[in-house]
Amino acid sequence: MHLDNPGLLKTRAFIGGVWTDAAAGDQFPVLDPATGVVVDSVADARASDALAAVNAAAAAQASWAATPPRKRARMLEAWHSLIRANESDLAIIMTREQGKPNAEAIGEIRYGAEYVKWFAAEALRVYGETIPPATSNTRIVTIRQPVGVVAAITPWNFPMAMIARKVAPALAAGCTVVCKPAEDTPLSALALAALAEDAGFPAGVFNVLPTSRPAEVGSVLTSSPIVRKLSFTGSTEIGKLLMRQSADTVKRISLELGGNAPFIVFDDADLEAAVTGAMQAKFRNAGQTCICANRIFVHRPVHDEFAKSLAARVGELVVGDGSKTGVQIGPLINGDALEKVDHLVSSAVSAGARVVTGGRRHELGKTFYEPTVIADVAPDWDLATEEVFGPVATLIPFESESDVISMANDTRYGLAAYFYSRDVARAWRVAEALEYGMVGINTGTISNPAAPFGG
Ligand code: SIN
């Protein structure tokens, strides 16, 4: 891989400010999902490396907490500038290990960098409160203190932005961090650590542990009494496990465990805008986002017109290796992901769903899947109840506002929802009736560093 700044390609763990091999000397391969070829091999951290990282973070904690907020902010600003200055290289690394098209990878770097910038500013605004006392000779004042060492376990679908979203606020608040990136995408995390080192963060403030043994490393992070807070993005199953494991040390935890976002198109919507919004909400990162439009509910009177316009746009999407110019849809992350998508679509077709476009593994082979629109899906089929995590737009017709709200809320997920309508009263009513943490009204893009993210 050619990089302008070859120093960004790191293959060792970053512990206590030192690039270090795993104690046991093991390495694991990182694969390019577009070709199946090994991109590089990285240090395979085990429990002893995780302990070393936790201890390094603990050793740095007191002085980092005591570092004046303006100084912390300046380091975050420097990190932000370095990320932006190296965005082309960071995007090349990301495309190679994650598969997303290069233009999208650059978009993610810029999006992630915005978190660093935003929280650099927030470092200066960690305000406390004064509270009126009951007596005249006392005052009540609250101050905010850093919680301590934070463990950040991050996913492969946004190898840079999800680290930025977790790590930047922790560093801004005066917490030190141990980050365990997903085993599919450690190189982006290590490149970020290289830039954090250049930005001047002291040794031990930000540590990165690549590993192919997430359970072993995760259990050190969750059982350690030194780690005070855990932030995790990933599957519900693993999130529950981490929550249980964190109970003994009574950690604070923040979990983002996926979604099953409804995307509702009412008959009073601007249909062209709704199609554009659906393309954005569904096909970003080949459909591998937690906030993806997983179920597209379309009001019966506009259903066929919407399906036809959406299928026309979907049929034009260019599929291929994300490092090639013009590609819009890259491969799925691995063979298991492909199997899951293929199985969900073929089961729906066997049950009577209608493929409007796509609906098969792509002729490129490997883990490529055709961008798909599939209609006449029943809301209780697996295709609509499970997170598809692939380039498949699932259309479900509906008859009335009340019906669609109950179908949309009939899921254990609650991360994101979207709807299109030009009726202002309906906009308020539906936004409040949808039981979701984030609701996009007449937009398919809701991620923003200034907005809370969560369900
Ligand atoms: C996700 O859905 O996994 C994250 C998406 C985002 O931050 O926009």
XYZ file of C-alpha atoms and ligand atoms in Angstrom:
463
model
C 0.000 0.000 0.000
C 1.493 3.351 -0.979
C 1.147 6.083 1.648
C 2.564 9.622 1.547
C 3.249 9.183 5.259
C 4.384 5.547 5.638
C 4.796 6.128 9.389
C 1.018 5.750 9.669
C 1.143 2.049 8.919
C 1.686 0.637 12.396
C 1.506 -3.051 13.203
C 2.368 -3.098 16.903
C 0.208 -2.323 19.900
C 0.506 1.175 21.404
C 0.884 0.810 25.165
C 2.163 3.514 27.506
C 3.483 5.542 24.580
C 5.549 2.630 23.229
C 4.950 0.632 20.031
C 5.180 -2.870 21.328
C 4.881 -6.471 20.163
C 2.403 -8.679 21.966
C 4.058 -10.244 25.018
C 3.554 -13.707 23.554
C 4.976 -12.540 20.222
C 1.809 -13.476 18.289
C 0.468 -11.655 15.260
C -2.744 -11.927 13.255
C -3.484 -11.097 9.615
C -5.647 -8.198 8.483
C -7.495 -9.026 5.265
C -8.674 -6.821 2.420
C -12.361 -7.772 2.092
C -12.356 -6.822 -1.613
C -9.636 -9.295 -2.548
C -9.187 -11.610 0.432
C -5.461 -10.746 0.345
C -3.537 -10.124 3.590
C -2.930 -6.377 3.988
C -0.545 -6.781 6.919
C -0.054 -8.659 10.178
C -0.435 -6.945 13.517
C 0.456 -7.709 17.124
C -2.100 -10.037 18.679
C -2.629 -8.721 22.212
C -3.575 -11.123 24.983
C -4.627 -10.708 28.603
C -1.143 -9.697 29.796
C -0.949 -6.964 27.143
C -4.393 -5.734 28.153
C -3.260 -5.540 31.775
C -0.171 -3.604 30.708
C -2.361 -1.141 28.802
C -4.732 -0.689 31.733
C -1.779 -0.073 34.053
C -0.259 2.416 31.610
C -3.567 4.287 31.415
C -3.841 4.248 35.216
C -0.307 5.617 35.593
C -1.133 8.518 33.275
C -4.578 9.225 34.737
C -3.783 11.615 37.597
C -1.538 13.928 35.633
C -3.874 13.911 32.614
C -6.805 14.826 34.864
C -4.703 17.628 36.338
C -3.657 18.933 32.908
C -5.367 22.285 32.349
C -8.370 21.963 30.024
C -6.863 24.477 27.598
C -3.806 22.283 27.231
C -5.937 19.188 26.682
C -7.947 21.139 24.110
C -4.781 22.216 22.280
C -3.675 18.590 21.952
C -7.093 17.593 20.625
C -6.919 20.488 18.138
C -3.455 19.321 17.038
C -4.797 15.769 16.657
C -7.676 17.088 14.561
C -5.296 19.038 12.286
C -3.051 16.001 11.835
C -6.013 13.772 11.011
C -7.166 16.234 8.357
C -3.644 16.665 6.983
C -3.290 12.870 6.650
C -6.833 12.136 5.496
C -5.826 10.642 2.134
C -3.522 8.105 3.766
C -6.020 7.322 6.525
C -8.663 6.712 3.865
C -6.361 4.398 1.903
C -5.730 2.341 5.046
C -9.443 2.259 5.853
C -10.505 1.144 2.380
C -7.935 -1.636 2.366
C -9.010 -3.153 5.685
C -12.710 -2.272 5.732
C -13.673 -2.185 2.058
C -15.679 1.050 1.903
C -15.131 3.153 -1.233
C -12.287 5.620 -0.946
C -14.547 8.696 -1.252
C -16.673 7.360 1.607
C -13.557 6.631 3.653
C -12.456 10.256 3.240
C -15.970 11.268 4.307
C -15.635 9.150 7.429
C -12.231 10.637 8.294
C -13.695 14.145 8.015
C -16.776 13.159 9.985
C -14.664 11.526 12.725
C -12.281 14.483 12.823
C -15.271 16.709 13.584
C -15.755 14.830 16.882
C -12.174 15.603 17.829
C -12.690 19.265 16.982
C -16.027 19.457 18.755
C -14.706 17.888 21.957
C -11.563 20.039 21.888
C -13.955 22.937 22.365
C -16.057 21.054 24.925
C -12.930 20.450 27.054
C -13.193 24.126 28.006
C -16.848 23.879 29.010
C -16.906 21.229 31.702
C -19.066 23.419 33.917
C -20.336 22.663 37.386
C -23.349 24.177 39.129
C -24.150 26.321 42.131
C -27.292 25.290 43.946
C -29.244 27.509 46.357
C -28.538 26.326 49.918
C -31.046 25.995 52.771
C -29.036 28.267 55.055
C -27.417 31.645 54.549
C -23.935 30.657 55.701
C -23.369 27.756 53.279
C -22.999 27.361 49.526
C -23.531 24.226 47.410
C -21.228 23.805 44.456
C -20.887 20.815 42.139
C -17.882 20.202 39.940
C -17.346 17.589 37.236
C -14.402 15.257 37.646
C -12.974 12.786 35.123
C -14.313 9.329 35.854
C -10.884 7.709 35.345
C -9.609 5.063 32.950
C -12.027 4.383 30.081
C -12.129 1.225 27.944
C -13.404 1.801 24.402
C -14.349 -1.259 22.356
C -15.003 -0.154 18.808
C -16.628 -1.698 15.704
C -15.294 -2.412 12.200
C -17.971 -0.544 10.243
C -16.594 2.921 11.101
C -12.982 2.118 12.013
C -12.065 5.752 12.624
C -15.207 7.721 13.470
C -16.364 5.411 16.254
C -12.970 5.722 17.932
C -13.102 9.495 17.593
C -16.642 9.572 19.015
C -15.614 7.619 22.121
C -12.030 8.728 22.670
C -12.231 12.480 21.998
C -14.824 13.192 24.729
C -12.997 10.984 27.209
C -9.678 12.734 26.592
C -11.358 16.142 26.690
C -12.854 15.325 30.089
C -9.465 14.281 31.489
C -9.849 10.501 31.244
C -7.203 8.183 29.859
C -8.266 5.497 27.381
C -7.564 1.899 26.429
C -9.046 1.227 23.004
C -9.627 -2.265 21.632
C -10.504 -1.901 17.948
C -12.380 -4.598 16.017
C -10.130 -7.402 14.793
C -11.103 -6.682 11.161
C -9.879 -3.076 11.282
C -6.963 -2.499 13.669
C -4.796 -0.541 11.210
C -7.015 2.560 11.228
C -6.944 2.601 15.034
C -3.161 2.277 15.114
C -2.770 5.066 12.531
C -4.920 7.298 14.742
C -2.686 6.451 17.694
C 0.377 7.420 15.631
C -1.198 10.822 14.992
C -2.175 11.164 18.667
C 1.463 10.554 19.555
C 2.511 13.278 17.087
C -0.136 15.587 18.559
C 1.694 15.400 21.892
C -0.615 13.357 24.127
C 1.538 12.069 26.999
C 2.479 8.399 27.233
C -0.362 6.202 28.522
C -3.162 8.690 27.802
C -4.311 6.800 24.694
C -3.498 3.106 24.289
C -4.498 0.793 21.437
C -4.682 -2.989 21.709
C -5.147 -4.889 18.439
C -6.226 -8.449 19.077
C -7.857 -11.435 17.433
C -8.947 -12.563 20.907
C -11.648 -10.055 21.792
C -13.134 -12.242 24.543
C -9.805 -12.602 26.358
C -8.904 -8.916 26.142
C -12.487 -7.800 26.776
C -12.724 -9.765 29.988
C -9.590 -8.051 31.331
C -11.098 -4.665 30.529
C -14.450 -5.486 32.109
C -13.099 -7.188 35.225
C -10.414 -4.630 36.043
C -11.358 -2.365 38.968
C -9.002 0.234 37.470
C -11.232 0.641 34.429
C -14.064 2.930 35.558
C -16.063 3.223 32.376
C -16.749 1.032 29.364
C -17.998 2.274 26.024
C -18.928 -0.349 23.442
C -20.482 -0.371 19.991
C -21.385 -3.759 18.543
C -23.878 -6.568 18.768
C -26.604 -6.840 21.399
C -25.330 -10.261 22.395
C -21.789 -9.029 23.134
C -23.123 -5.852 24.731
C -25.145 -7.917 27.223
C -22.100 -10.051 27.988
C -19.919 -6.988 28.614
C -22.648 -5.498 30.797
C -22.799 -8.660 32.894
C -19.017 -8.820 33.138
C -18.857 -5.144 34.197
C -21.383 -5.638 36.999
C -18.860 -6.954 39.529
C -16.821 -3.776 39.339
C -19.955 -1.606 38.966
C -18.673 0.248 35.937
C -20.400 3.053 34.179
C -21.270 1.762 30.721
C -22.413 3.223 27.429
C -23.614 0.711 24.862
C -24.688 1.141 21.244
C -26.029 -2.247 20.239
C -27.336 -1.791 16.748
C -30.639 -0.803 15.254
C -33.551 -1.740 13.063
C -34.418 1.708 11.792
C -37.804 2.278 10.200
C -37.805 4.689 7.249
C -41.364 5.836 6.620
C -42.567 7.476 3.414
C -46.016 9.067 3.762
C -48.177 9.839 0.756
C -47.716 13.584 1.375
C -43.914 13.313 1.108
C -41.695 14.860 -1.540
C -41.055 11.477 -3.200
C -37.876 12.462 -4.992
C -36.388 13.733 -1.728
C -37.530 10.554 0.020
C -35.772 8.399 -2.580
C -32.563 10.402 -2.109
C -32.898 10.091 1.680
C -33.453 6.338 1.404
C -30.343 5.978 -0.770
C -28.305 7.799 1.881
C -29.813 6.051 4.879
C -29.682 2.593 3.312
C -26.626 2.319 1.082
C -23.941 4.190 3.049
C -21.117 1.711 3.775
C -22.935 -0.944 1.698
C -25.722 -0.956 4.269
C -23.373 -1.797 7.128
C -24.407 0.914 9.585
C -26.366 0.631 12.823
C -28.550 3.561 11.817
C -29.325 2.032 8.409
C -32.870 2.171 7.068
C -33.586 -1.491 7.767
C -37.334 -1.391 7.053
C -38.706 1.042 4.480
C -42.439 1.498 5.083
C -44.218 3.087 2.118
C -47.783 4.470 2.149
C -49.847 2.341 -0.244
C -50.867 5.170 -2.669
C -47.214 6.045 -3.422
C -45.697 2.591 -2.945
C -45.224 1.541 -6.573
C -43.939 4.916 -7.727
C -41.453 5.033 -4.831
C -40.306 1.438 -5.461
C -39.761 2.164 -9.158
C -37.707 5.346 -8.562
C -35.682 3.734 -5.789
C -34.932 0.663 -7.911
C -33.795 2.891 -10.798
C -31.295 4.660 -8.518
C -30.161 1.417 -6.869
C -29.641 -0.257 -10.239
C -27.118 2.461 -11.155
C -24.887 1.908 -8.118
C -21.351 0.894 -9.067
C -20.112 -2.123 -7.114
C -16.452 -3.024 -6.758
C -13.150 -2.721 -4.959
C -13.400 0.500 -2.943
C -9.933 1.603 -4.014
C -11.135 1.935 -7.650
C -12.407 5.315 -8.827
C -16.160 5.622 -9.138
C -17.051 2.628 -6.971
C -20.032 3.353 -4.682
C -20.646 -0.008 -3.019
C -17.747 -2.038 -1.663
C -17.667 -5.620 -0.411
C -19.265 -6.835 2.799
C -16.798 -7.191 5.637
C -16.423 -10.992 5.506
C -17.936 -14.298 4.416
C -20.248 -14.574 7.429
C -21.764 -11.178 6.629
C -22.395 -12.291 3.032
C -23.977 -15.557 4.161
C -26.315 -13.708 6.495
C -27.510 -11.240 3.843
C -27.916 -13.964 1.240
C -29.872 -16.133 3.638
C -32.201 -13.311 4.739
C -32.995 -12.341 1.140
C -33.518 -15.879 -0.135
C -35.750 -16.763 2.817
C -37.898 -13.685 2.119
C -38.113 -14.586 -1.580
C -39.146 -18.146 -0.712
C -41.848 -16.693 1.524
C -43.246 -14.609 -1.355
C -41.276 -11.334 -1.435
C -40.708 -9.695 -4.838
C -37.194 -8.719 -5.952
C -37.413 -5.367 -7.730
C -33.690 -5.208 -8.469
C -30.622 -7.187 -7.366
C -31.314 -9.986 -4.918
C -28.196 -12.105 -5.437
C -24.508 -12.449 -4.702
C -22.674 -10.143 -7.094
C -20.875 -11.585 -10.100
C -17.610 -10.178 -8.704
C -17.735 -13.046 -6.192
C -15.902 -12.827 -2.831
C -18.103 -10.893 -0.399
C -19.842 -8.638 -2.918
C -23.652 -8.527 -2.913
C -25.898 -6.846 -5.476
C -27.564 -3.623 -4.336
C -31.106 -4.809 -3.869
C -34.676 -3.556 -3.573
C -37.129 -6.161 -2.344
C -40.861 -5.487 -1.962
C -43.965 -7.100 -0.441
C -42.104 -8.068 2.712
C -44.147 -8.867 5.823
C -43.049 -6.992 8.959
C -42.550 -10.182 10.967
C -40.161 -11.892 8.538
C -36.496 -12.164 9.531
C -35.547 -9.720 6.774
C -37.528 -7.050 8.640
C -36.892 -8.054 12.242
C -33.131 -8.640 12.050
C -30.392 -6.113 11.315
C -29.574 -6.921 7.665
C -26.214 -5.082 7.533
C -26.059 -5.271 3.756
C -27.131 -3.323 0.634
C -30.744 -4.472 0.736
C -33.686 -2.045 0.765
C -36.691 -3.855 2.224
C -40.071 -2.323 1.306
C -43.193 -2.868 3.392
C -46.479 -1.204 2.357
C -48.739 0.446 4.959
C -52.287 1.799 5.005
C -52.445 4.367 7.846
C -50.334 6.504 10.173
C -51.380 4.554 13.258
C -50.585 1.208 11.589
C -47.136 2.301 10.533
C -46.276 3.691 13.949
C -47.152 0.428 15.644
C -45.196 -1.574 13.050
C -42.218 0.796 13.345
C -42.147 0.543 17.142
C -42.597 -3.223 17.159
C -38.908 -4.054 17.689
C -36.496 -4.334 20.587
C -34.211 -1.789 18.886
C -34.517 1.946 19.414
C -31.533 3.660 17.841
C -32.724 5.628 14.819
C -35.808 6.252 12.694
C -36.611 8.401 9.666
C -39.737 9.644 7.974
C -40.757 11.841 5.079
C -43.864 14.033 5.179
C -44.739 17.612 4.236
C -47.470 17.897 6.875
C -46.110 19.906 9.804
C -48.628 18.589 12.338
C -47.848 15.031 11.296
C -44.119 15.740 11.544
C -44.388 16.632 15.244
C -46.887 13.882 16.002
C -44.929 11.089 14.318
C -41.525 12.256 15.596
C -42.789 11.966 19.169
C -44.663 8.712 18.617
C -41.597 6.897 17.247
C -39.806 5.255 20.158
C -36.296 5.994 18.931
C -33.319 7.937 20.238
C -32.820 9.774 16.953
C -35.494 10.655 14.409
C -34.633 12.157 11.030
C -37.474 14.193 9.519
C -37.157 14.659 5.760
C -33.509 13.659 5.872
C -31.557 10.448 5.473
C -28.448 11.727 7.258
C -28.676 12.285 10.990
C -25.119 11.802 12.270
C -23.545 14.949 13.603
C -20.968 15.607 16.320
C -23.195 18.305 17.791
C -26.096 15.888 18.293
C -26.358 13.139 20.875
C -26.093 9.664 19.345
C -28.039 6.880 20.980
C -31.202 4.949 21.382
C -23.297 3.388 12.965
O -24.442 3.393 12.569
O -22.722 2.348 13.200
C -22.607 4.712 13.117
C -23.113 5.615 12.109
C -22.717 7.052 12.265
O -22.018 7.445 13.191
O -23.137 7.816 11.422
